[in-house]
Amino acid sequence: MTSSELSATLLKNPVISFESFCPLLFFVLVVRSSFSMAAPNDPENATLRPESLEKVFDLSDGKFAVRGVPLLSHVPENVTFSSFSSICEPRDAPPSILQRVIAESRKGGFLGFSHVSPSDRLINSLGSFSGRNFVSIFRFKTWWSTQWVGNSGLDIQMETQWVLMEVPETESYVVIIPIIEKSFRSALHPGSDDHVMICAESGSTQVRASSFGAIAYVHVAENPYNLMREAYSALRVHLNSFRLLEEKTVPRIVDKFGWCTWDAFYLTVNPVGVWHGLKDFSEGGVAPRFVVIDDGWQSVNFDDGDPNEDAKNLVLGGEQMTTRLHRFEEGDKFRKYQKGLLLGPDAPSFNPETIKELISKGIEAEHLGKQRDAAVSAGGSDLAEIELMIVKVRKEIDDLFGGKGKQSNESGGCCCKAPECGGMKDFTRDLRTEFKGLDDVYVWHALCGGWGGVRPGATHLDSKITPCKLSPSLDGTMQDLAVLKIVEGSIGLVHPHQANDLYDSMHSYLAQAGVTGVKIDVIHSLEYVCEEYGGRVEIAKAYYDGLSNSIYKNFNGSGIIASMQQCNDFFFLGTKQIALGRVGDDFWFQDPNGDPMGVFWLQGVHMIHCSYNSLWMGQIIQPDWDMFQSDHECAKFHAGSRAICGGPVYVSDSVGSHDFDLIKKLVFPDGTVPKCIYFPLPTRDCLFRNPLFDQKTVLKIWNFNKYGGVIGAFNCQGAGWDPKEKKFRGFPECYKPISCTVHVTEVEWDQKKEAAHMGKAEEYVVYLNQAEVLHFMTPNSEPLQLTIQPSTFEICNFAPVQKLDGNIKFVPIGLTNMFNSGGTIQELKYFEKGVKIKVKGGGRLLAYSTQSPKKFQLNGSDAAFEWLPDGKLTLNLPWIEENGGVSDLAIFF
């Protein structure tokens, strides 16, 4: 079979067996790439390329080398390396992915090791290194991961998910990714004397092994972004337990504006409050297209409470973490909603100040609880006084709710007492009746049902209170209230054999109640309770399969946001169906540990999480940068990043607390957003830097619009991870203005097929959105010099200049009143004497033109415009609702 015949065969088969084609395809592609020659009339490239058959990796004499350059030294004798093709097993994958993986397979391979005695947790050195820059991702909590940089094995953090090394000797990069083999999951840890340790653990003393042939994957490439795509594509084929983002359908919320109730209400969320919140946005001119009803809507209670009654008067996250789900249907707050209650003239009122006071009292109670714990530990004499203060604050909270066990109208309680109350179904129907553009209603739940799982005996499912056991690998992570509470209360674990039933029972009910998707949290609690169920890999497979099946059946295959999921177990086992997930920790409006500057520095930390996590997570899911509050001190800082995040934009504003002017720089009046067509990633000069506390690096992230590129420059300096304290803390000496350079060549144009041609332009116009100035740049120009103040940013739009007939230079920039100006250009067609443009949104359109147009038409009619000798061409565009906000422009020269 020739290579062309093989390609034809592949294209005829939507999914092809690896067993049949792997060996032949590998041979054909390697030989073809090795000995293909340029055409006779192309002498510049008329050479054979035998480098394709070179020995890329070599493990010998205690050294692991890539293309002759030692990467790891002092490699133990029990460590092995196997090429990708030698581990090749029968797998199924789409032909396009299979072809490119095999084409690049010589660039990757697997590390393994063996011990004499089997164990459920094995740790082994992979070798040592020093003096080599790396960027990595490690788990700083059970649920969350972030960036770390260094230059030796000693700098590696516990629970590292991958490490990407710079190899300047060959102008290339190498990534080492700990993976899953059989029932074991692995991570990298620091060792002594600069050694990198790999830890393989099953999570169950009943599941033991002594040797691994492919417990980590290694890949090399000349381009760091290609490297991550190639490596995770190879793992997709090898493991066949997850799918890449390109294989899946993303939920329709990805280009919409939404509202999440979490920071607005915490656990006090209720129908009346949600209604008034959506009404606020609608009246403010930015109606959300989706709402996420976060934690607080479910039927949960404590073990010592009435098994048929909901826990009452919960306020803050933490209070609910030992509760369990006792009913799949909504809790009383929503179950008692009466059809049409909020549609009529006598709709219940809502006082947002009551919610704010509840939250304030909840924070006070939380702080008192910490003081009590400290007093108990220290044997303090003021314990009795603290207890009295806690009782006093709890009574004040109960009074705000309308009394113990009750809920007042002011705090959002509904009044229906009749048995025919319609609950969630009637509530979602009324929402859609009133708010016509509301496409989606999502609700929150934990992976195990509730934070503490499902209450035994409360449902038809086989649930068992299962004590939590944490891996020693988590010792190096940050202390976390959620972990402490879950360990305290244990988990009511539904047997893994019933995972399908668990999710279908919840989701089928929600779907018929008008809910279109779910936000899943607390995902990695499974690793705490896997001892009796075959270990962490096997229990995860059962639960993730059940979840995937239910999402496919009940929520159109894509209606899910994954959260608290940033560990390789989830990405390698849980993402066959899930296409959207969080890439950062929660938005924190203040430092929970009391640092007053945390209100500022925590926001930069969030952006670092999201930017660097997207390097790997973005291969598998659409990155979700989470919500923020539009009236926060750093709201504009957040808004700038969300403008170019390429995903959904949503806020968590309290009712009545909004900055609509800011939101309107992100969102069109119809609730859609001018979305970038990719997800943002750090520029190359940031990859191995510390943009949080090195006092010199500005975070720069690149992305694409349909007709241009964009680089966002964000001053995130002022905080970061402290390995000794095992937490994030402020570095106030770093919170200062930082200078940087920006250049068009820092946009990685070749990373998306639709953008590649724009990287070949001879000249670009660069528009600085915040400074409101234009610059000109060529690929050979000097870079722009910027100075970014703390917690501020600049967004640079790069638009390729087009030459029209008569040597006229022209390029549209977009609407300057939007943060992502270039994202407002919907269509662009040049012709001999002019240009046609479709622009979405209302506001000031800016273009560059070396000549004044002879005629400018807006929606078929002549329009007045302004042209200045410096080339700025402007026109004010209206938002025309019946046109979907899209203006048709024709410009003639």
PDB file of C-alpha atoms in Angstrom, residues 139-240:
ATOM      1  CA  ARG A 139      -0.979  21.058  42.591  1.00  0.00           C
ATOM      2  CA  PHE A 140      -0.996  23.587  45.418  1.00  0.00           C
ATOM      3  CA  LYS A 141      -4.297  22.212  46.746  1.00  0.00           C
ATOM      4  CA  THR A 142      -6.139  18.973  46.111  1.00  0.00           C
ATOM      5  CA  TRP A 143      -8.248  20.810  43.541  1.00  0.00           C
ATOM      6  CA  TRP A 144      -6.043  23.521  42.045  1.00  0.00           C
ATOM      7  CA  SER A 145      -2.761  23.781  40.123  1.00  0.00           C
ATOM      8  CA  THR A 146      -0.470  26.653  39.236  1.00  0.00           C
ATOM      9  CA  GLN A 147       2.813  27.646  37.585  1.00  0.00           C
ATOM     10  CA  TRP A 148       6.296  27.297  39.036  1.00  0.00           C
ATOM     11  CA  VAL A 149       9.692  28.028  37.503  1.00  0.00           C
ATOM     12  CA  GLY A 150      13.210  27.071  38.457  1.00  0.00           C
ATOM     13  CA  ASN A 151      16.475  25.667  37.097  1.00  0.00           C
ATOM     14  CA  SER A 152      17.195  22.486  39.068  1.00  0.00           C
ATOM     15  CA  GLY A 153      15.565  19.353  40.373  1.00  0.00           C
ATOM     16  CA  LEU A 154      15.568  20.892  43.825  1.00  0.00           C
ATOM     17  CA  ASP A 155      13.172  23.590  42.572  1.00  0.00           C
ATOM     18  CA  ILE A 156      10.473  21.089  41.579  1.00  0.00           C
ATOM     19  CA  GLN A 157       7.394  21.269  43.812  1.00  0.00           C
ATOM     20  CA  MET A 158       5.393  18.378  45.224  1.00  0.00           C
ATOM     21  CA  GLU A 159       2.597  17.081  42.995  1.00  0.00           C
ATOM     22  CA  THR A 160       4.075  18.480  39.793  1.00  0.00           C
ATOM     23  CA  GLN A 161       1.868  17.625  36.808  1.00  0.00           C
ATOM     24  CA  TRP A 162       4.495  18.308  34.150  1.00  0.00           C
ATOM     25  CA  VAL A 163       7.816  20.053  33.682  1.00  0.00           C
ATOM     26  CA  LEU A 164       8.882  21.779  30.462  1.00  0.00           C
ATOM     27  CA  MET A 165      12.632  22.326  30.070  1.00  0.00           C
ATOM     28  CA  GLU A 166      14.497  24.728  27.849  1.00  0.00           C
ATOM     29  CA  VAL A 167      17.247  23.117  25.745  1.00  0.00           C
ATOM     30  CA  PRO A 168      19.047  26.085  24.159  1.00  0.00           C
ATOM     31  CA  GLU A 169      21.880  23.834  22.950  1.00  0.00           C
ATOM     32  CA  THR A 170      19.546  22.504  20.227  1.00  0.00           C
ATOM     33  CA  GLU A 171      17.072  25.410  20.250  1.00  0.00           C
ATOM     34  CA  SER A 172      14.363  23.086  21.480  1.00  0.00           C
ATOM     35  CA  TYR A 173      12.204  22.218  24.462  1.00  0.00           C
ATOM     36  CA  VAL A 174      11.462  18.960  26.282  1.00  0.00           C
ATOM     37  CA  VAL A 175       8.436  18.133  28.426  1.00  0.00           C
ATOM     38  CA  ILE A 176       8.223  15.341  30.994  1.00  0.00           C
ATOM     39  CA  ILE A 177       4.647  14.379  31.837  1.00  0.00           C
ATOM     40  CA  PRO A 178       3.858  11.891  34.617  1.00  0.00           C
ATOM     41  CA  ILE A 179       0.882   9.836  33.451  1.00  0.00           C
ATOM     42  CA  ILE A 180      -1.308   6.840  34.261  1.00  0.00           C
ATOM     43  CA  GLU A 181      -0.264   3.241  33.857  1.00  0.00           C
ATOM     44  CA  LYS A 182      -2.804   0.546  34.623  1.00  0.00           C
ATOM     45  CA  SER A 183      -4.233   1.399  38.071  1.00  0.00           C
ATOM     46  CA  PHE A 184      -1.484   3.823  39.058  1.00  0.00           C
ATOM     47  CA  ARG A 185      -1.344   7.576  38.685  1.00  0.00           C
ATOM     48  CA  SER A 186       1.913   9.511  38.917  1.00  0.00           C
ATOM     49  CA  ALA A 187       3.328  12.940  39.738  1.00  0.00           C
ATOM     50  CA  LEU A 188       6.783  14.472  40.029  1.00  0.00           C
ATOM     51  CA  HIS A 189       8.308  15.398  43.382  1.00  0.00           C
ATOM     52  CA  PRO A 190      11.577  17.059  44.429  1.00  0.00           C
ATOM     53  CA  GLY A 191      14.411  14.850  45.646  1.00  0.00           C
ATOM     54  CA  SER A 192      17.760  15.456  47.288  1.00  0.00           C
ATOM     55  CA  ASP A 193      20.838  16.525  45.324  1.00  0.00           C
ATOM     56  CA  ASP A 194      18.723  17.967  42.475  1.00  0.00           C
ATOM     57  CA  HIS A 195      17.031  14.651  41.722  1.00  0.00           C
ATOM     58  CA  VAL A 196      13.566  14.566  40.176  1.00  0.00           C
ATOM     59  CA  MET A 197      11.441  11.891  41.789  1.00  0.00           C
ATOM     60  CA  ILE A 198       8.426  10.217  40.260  1.00  0.00           C
ATOM     61  CA  CYS A 199       5.725   8.956  42.585  1.00  0.00           C
ATOM     62  CA  ALA A 200       3.340   6.285  41.294  1.00  0.00           C
ATOM     63  CA  GLU A 201       0.419   5.496  43.577  1.00  0.00           C
ATOM     64  CA  SER A 202      -2.786   3.491  43.329  1.00  0.00           C
ATOM     65  CA  GLY A 203      -4.488   4.959  46.382  1.00  0.00           C
ATOM     66  CA  SER A 204      -5.375   1.526  47.712  1.00  0.00           C
ATOM     67  CA  THR A 205      -3.240  -0.840  49.771  1.00  0.00           C
ATOM     68  CA  GLN A 206      -5.022  -3.648  47.916  1.00  0.00           C
ATOM     69  CA  VAL A 207      -3.594  -2.542  44.540  1.00  0.00           C
ATOM     70  CA  ARG A 208       0.152  -3.061  44.326  1.00  0.00           C
ATOM     71  CA  ALA A 209       2.802  -3.160  41.614  1.00  0.00           C
ATOM     72  CA  SER A 210       6.563  -3.250  41.333  1.00  0.00           C
ATOM     73  CA  SER A 211       7.364  -2.131  37.795  1.00  0.00           C
ATOM     74  CA  PHE A 212       6.198   0.318  35.151  1.00  0.00           C
ATOM     75  CA  GLY A 213       7.103   0.564  31.500  1.00  0.00           C
ATOM     76  CA  ALA A 214       5.336   3.831  30.697  1.00  0.00           C
ATOM     77  CA  ILE A 215       4.675   5.870  33.838  1.00  0.00           C
ATOM     78  CA  ALA A 216       5.929   9.158  32.330  1.00  0.00           C
ATOM     79  CA  TYR A 217       5.959  10.531  28.805  1.00  0.00           C
ATOM     80  CA  VAL A 218       8.810  12.602  27.312  1.00  0.00           C
ATOM     81  CA  HIS A 219       8.550  14.692  24.137  1.00  0.00           C
ATOM     82  CA  VAL A 220      10.814  17.155  22.331  1.00  0.00           C
ATOM     83  CA  ALA A 221       9.996  19.936  19.840  1.00  0.00           C
ATOM     84  CA  GLU A 222      11.481  23.190  18.582  1.00  0.00           C
ATOM     85  CA  ASN A 223       8.329  25.165  19.392  1.00  0.00           C
ATOM     86  CA  PRO A 224       7.010  25.069  22.981  1.00  0.00           C
ATOM     87  CA  TYR A 225       3.372  25.413  21.904  1.00  0.00           C
ATOM     88  CA  ASN A 226       3.702  22.651  19.317  1.00  0.00           C
ATOM     89  CA  LEU A 227       5.403  20.617  22.021  1.00  0.00           C
ATOM     90  CA  MET A 228       2.381  20.651  24.305  1.00  0.00           C
ATOM     91  CA  ARG A 229      -0.047  19.914  21.488  1.00  0.00           C
ATOM     92  CA  GLU A 230       2.061  17.050  20.155  1.00  0.00           C
ATOM     93  CA  ALA A 231       2.650  15.573  23.607  1.00  0.00           C
ATOM     94  CA  TYR A 232      -0.986  15.547  24.679  1.00  0.00           C
ATOM     95  CA  SER A 233      -2.061  14.278  21.270  1.00  0.00           C
ATOM     96  CA  ALA A 234       0.363  11.382  21.711  1.00  0.00           C
ATOM     97  CA  LEU A 235      -1.054  10.667  25.166  1.00  0.00           C
ATOM     98  CA  ARG A 236      -4.581  10.811  23.823  1.00  0.00           C
ATOM     99  CA  VAL A 237      -3.663   8.026  21.394  1.00  0.00           C
ATOM    100  CA  HIS A 238      -1.628   6.060  23.930  1.00  0.00           C
ATOM    101  CA  LEU A 239      -4.088   6.161  26.836  1.00  0.00           C
ATOM    102  CA  ASN A 240      -7.305   6.355  24.802  1.00  0.00           C
TER     103      ASN A 240
END
